Amino acid sequence: SSGEQAMHHINNLAPYTRPRSATEFPDKLSEAMYIMDRLKDSGIKDHLLDIVGKTSTWRGIEGTVTEVSPGSSEIADFNNVPEMLAEGSRNTDLRAQLVWVGAGEPTFFADKGPSVRGKIAVTSGSLGSVHGRAMNAGAVGTISIYNGRELTDQLQIPNSGIYGNGFGFFLPPREGVLLRDRLLRNEKIEVEVKVRT
């Protein structure tokens, strides 16, 4: 009656962003195996799982953003919070400086586009929208602190992805505003980014 069992089912059936084992992809995804196990638990013996066709999908394996100058701290880690790594991110291993691009509007890139070349654009705008503009201006990746409920949920991370080259990360507003404020004070922040997908 507490709802714990229902929540347990939801957690096991919904394909939330999470690190998946390599064995799930050539064989069976964990959601399918969960259903098969529940059928066995219920004593239903005549069941069959059909695998129809082949498909490819993006899979995050590793993704970290670590400040290396002026301080030394972890900014984002896929293994701690999988939602931080944007779906569609490409393999990356680099060091770059962060640059604040505000909401990432087209006018910013028209006026100040060269300021992002070779850097990581940090934005309060939607990652999916800003990433393309940042990459066209020569950025190497994008970090978004966007949250549609910033005033009511400081920990929420939207579910979105990127297309094309580079990488994208989400930070919850609670941590994101601290990074934003440092950049607005013209602090030079260099990070190391590692992404494996």
Short mmCIF file of C-alpha atoms in Angstrom, two decimals:
data_model
loop_
_atom_site.label_atom_id
_atom_site.label_comp_id
_atom_site.label_asym_id
_atom_site.label_seq_id
_atom_site.Cartn_x
_atom_site.Cartn_y
_atom_site.Cartn_z
CA SER A 1 0.00 0.00 0.00
CA SER A 2 2.99 2.31 0.36
CA GLY A 3 3.69 2.27 -3.37
CA GLU A 4 7.23 0.96 -2.96
CA GLN A 5 6.58 -2.09 -5.14
CA ALA A 6 5.02 0.04 -7.88
CA MET A 7 7.99 2.42 -7.77
CA HIS A 8 10.34 -0.57 -7.92
CA HIS A 9 8.59 -1.73 -11.12
CA ILE A 10 8.83 1.75 -12.65
CA ASN A 11 12.53 2.02 -11.83
CA ASN A 12 13.19 -1.33 -13.50
CA LEU A 13 10.92 -0.89 -16.52
CA ALA A 14 11.51 2.71 -17.57
CA PRO A 15 14.66 3.19 -19.66
CA TYR A 16 16.06 6.04 -17.59
CA THR A 17 19.48 7.34 -18.51
CA ARG A 18 21.95 5.10 -16.73
CA PRO A 19 25.21 3.29 -17.35
CA ARG A 20 24.33 0.02 -19.09
CA SER A 21 26.44 -3.09 -19.22
CA ALA A 22 28.02 -3.99 -22.55
CA THR A 23 26.19 -7.35 -22.49
CA GLU A 24 22.76 -5.71 -22.78
CA PHE A 25 23.24 -4.50 -26.34
CA PRO A 26 24.08 -7.64 -28.32
CA ASP A 27 21.67 -9.69 -26.19
CA LYS A 28 18.69 -8.35 -24.21
CA LEU A 29 18.12 -5.00 -22.52
CA SER A 30 17.61 -5.12 -18.76
CA GLU A 31 13.97 -3.96 -19.07
CA ALA A 32 13.12 -7.05 -21.14
CA MET A 33 14.91 -9.35 -18.72
CA TYR A 34 13.04 -7.77 -15.80
CA ILE A 35 9.71 -8.73 -17.44
CA MET A 36 10.97 -12.25 -18.17
CA ASP A 37 12.02 -12.66 -14.53
CA ARG A 38 8.64 -11.44 -13.28
CA LEU A 39 6.87 -13.96 -15.54
CA LYS A 40 9.02 -16.76 -14.07
CA ASP A 41 8.31 -15.51 -10.53
CA SER A 42 4.59 -15.68 -11.31
CA GLY A 43 4.87 -19.28 -12.45
CA ILE A 44 4.16 -18.52 -16.11
CA LYS A 45 6.24 -21.00 -18.04
CA ASP A 46 5.07 -20.48 -21.63
CA HIS A 47 6.64 -17.15 -22.45
CA LEU A 48 8.90 -16.07 -25.26
CA LEU A 49 10.94 -12.96 -25.98
CA ASP A 50 11.19 -12.07 -29.67
CA ILE A 51 14.10 -9.91 -30.76
CA VAL A 52 13.03 -8.30 -34.02
CA GLY A 53 15.48 -6.59 -36.35
CA LYS A 54 18.64 -4.73 -35.51
CA THR A 55 19.19 -1.17 -34.49
CA SER A 56 21.97 1.05 -33.24
CA THR A 57 21.80 3.45 -30.35
CA TRP A 58 23.97 5.92 -28.48
CA ARG A 59 25.44 4.59 -25.25
CA GLY A 60 27.32 6.60 -22.66
CA ILE A 61 30.20 4.79 -20.98
CA GLU A 62 32.21 7.58 -19.35
CA GLY A 63 31.89 11.34 -19.14
CA THR A 64 33.70 13.73 -16.82
CA VAL A 65 34.37 17.44 -16.62
CA THR A 66 37.15 18.25 -14.12
CA GLU A 67 38.41 21.73 -13.27
CA VAL A 68 42.21 21.81 -13.57
CA SER A 69 42.78 25.57 -13.21
CA PRO A 70 42.57 27.71 -11.13
CA GLY A 71 41.19 25.03 -8.81
CA SER A 72 40.90 21.27 -8.90
CA SER A 73 37.44 19.78 -8.57
CA GLU A 74 34.91 17.55 -10.30
CA ILE A 75 32.23 19.51 -12.17
CA ALA A 76 30.31 16.63 -13.79
CA ASP A 77 30.54 12.84 -13.79
CA PHE A 78 28.37 10.46 -15.81
CA ASN A 79 29.00 7.61 -13.36
CA ASN A 80 27.68 9.67 -10.44
CA VAL A 81 24.76 11.31 -12.28
CA PRO A 82 24.23 9.74 -15.73
CA GLU A 83 21.85 12.51 -16.81
CA MET A 84 24.75 14.98 -16.81
CA LEU A 85 26.15 13.59 -20.08
CA ALA A 86 24.00 14.60 -23.04
CA GLU A 87 22.88 11.84 -25.35
CA GLY A 88 24.69 12.14 -28.67
CA SER A 89 27.99 13.28 -27.15
CA ARG A 90 31.08 12.08 -29.01
CA ASN A 91 34.32 10.60 -27.71
CA THR A 92 36.49 13.38 -26.30
CA ASP A 93 39.74 13.80 -24.41
CA LEU A 94 40.82 17.43 -24.17
CA ARG A 95 41.57 20.48 -22.06
CA ALA A 96 39.82 23.75 -22.78
CA GLN A 97 38.72 27.00 -21.20
CA LEU A 98 35.10 27.69 -20.30
CA VAL A 99 33.32 30.73 -21.73
CA TRP A 100 29.92 32.11 -20.66
CA VAL A 101 27.57 32.62 -23.64
CA GLY A 102 24.45 33.66 -21.70
CA ALA A 103 21.26 32.18 -23.15
CA GLY A 104 23.19 31.31 -26.32
CA GLU A 105 20.99 33.37 -28.62
CA PRO A 106 21.98 33.70 -32.30
CA THR A 107 22.80 37.39 -31.71
CA PHE A 108 25.49 36.42 -29.18
CA PHE A 109 27.26 34.23 -31.71
CA ALA A 110 26.83 36.84 -34.46
CA ASP A 111 28.49 39.49 -32.26
CA LYS A 112 30.95 37.46 -30.19
CA GLY A 113 31.31 34.19 -32.10
CA PRO A 114 35.13 34.28 -32.22
CA SER A 115 35.25 34.36 -28.38
CA VAL A 116 34.12 30.71 -28.23
CA ARG A 117 36.57 29.24 -30.74
CA GLY A 118 38.39 26.29 -29.15
CA LYS A 119 36.47 26.75 -25.88
CA ILE A 120 33.54 25.14 -24.10
CA ALA A 121 30.37 27.23 -24.22
CA VAL A 122 28.53 27.43 -20.88
CA THR A 123 24.91 28.51 -21.29
CA SER A 124 21.66 29.10 -19.45
CA GLY A 125 19.85 28.18 -22.68
CA SER A 126 18.55 24.86 -23.92
CA LEU A 127 21.47 22.55 -24.69
CA GLY A 128 19.92 21.19 -27.88
CA SER A 129 19.49 24.68 -29.33
CA VAL A 130 22.71 26.31 -28.18
CA HIS A 131 25.05 23.39 -28.95
CA GLY A 132 24.67 23.69 -32.72
CA ARG A 133 25.30 27.44 -32.67
CA ALA A 134 28.32 27.01 -30.40
CA MET A 135 29.83 24.30 -32.59
CA ASN A 136 29.30 26.43 -35.72
CA ALA A 137 31.23 29.22 -33.96
CA GLY A 138 34.15 26.85 -33.30
CA ALA A 139 33.43 25.68 -29.74
CA VAL A 140 34.55 22.17 -28.77
CA GLY A 141 31.52 21.42 -26.59
CA THR A 142 28.69 22.85 -24.51
CA ILE A 143 27.61 22.82 -20.87
CA SER A 144 24.05 23.87 -20.07
CA ILE A 145 22.62 24.92 -16.72
CA TYR A 146 19.12 25.26 -18.20
CA ASN A 147 16.20 24.10 -16.10
CA GLY A 148 12.56 24.88 -16.83
CA ARG A 149 11.81 24.79 -13.07
CA GLU A 150 14.87 26.57 -11.75
CA LEU A 151 13.01 28.31 -8.94
CA THR A 152 11.22 25.18 -7.72
CA ASP A 153 13.72 22.37 -8.35
CA GLN A 154 17.41 23.23 -8.06
CA LEU A 155 18.48 19.64 -8.76
CA GLN A 156 16.44 18.80 -11.85
CA ILE A 157 18.26 18.03 -15.10
CA PRO A 158 16.25 18.10 -18.35
CA ASN A 159 16.26 15.10 -20.66
CA SER A 160 17.71 16.25 -23.96
CA GLY A 161 20.45 15.45 -26.41
CA ILE A 162 22.75 16.96 -28.99
CA TYR A 163 23.42 16.31 -32.67
CA GLY A 164 26.61 16.60 -34.64
CA ASN A 165 30.11 16.83 -33.26
CA GLY A 166 31.43 17.65 -29.81
CA PHE A 167 29.93 16.88 -26.45
CA GLY A 168 27.30 18.26 -24.13
CA PHE A 169 26.84 18.22 -20.37
CA PHE A 170 24.03 19.33 -18.11
CA LEU A 171 24.55 20.82 -14.67
CA PRO A 172 21.69 21.26 -12.21
CA PRO A 173 21.04 24.94 -11.42
CA ARG A 174 22.34 24.56 -7.87
CA GLU A 175 25.86 23.90 -9.15
CA GLY A 176 25.42 25.67 -12.46
CA VAL A 177 24.83 29.14 -11.02
CA LEU A 178 28.09 28.90 -9.08
CA LEU A 179 29.96 28.17 -12.30
CA ARG A 180 28.05 30.92 -14.13
CA ASP A 181 28.91 33.49 -11.44
CA ARG A 182 32.60 32.64 -11.59
CA LEU A 183 32.60 33.11 -15.37
CA LEU A 184 30.67 36.39 -15.08
CA ARG A 185 33.46 37.60 -12.76
CA ASN A 186 35.84 36.90 -15.68
CA GLU A 187 37.52 34.04 -13.88
CA LYS A 188 39.57 31.92 -16.30
CA ILE A 189 38.48 28.35 -15.72
CA GLU A 190 40.19 25.50 -17.57
CA VAL A 191 38.74 22.01 -17.51
CA GLU A 192 39.66 18.54 -18.66
CA VAL A 193 36.89 16.66 -20.45
CA LYS A 194 36.80 12.93 -21.06
CA VAL A 195 33.89 11.29 -22.85
CA ARG A 196 33.64 7.71 -24.02
CA THR A 197 30.53 6.47 -25.82
#
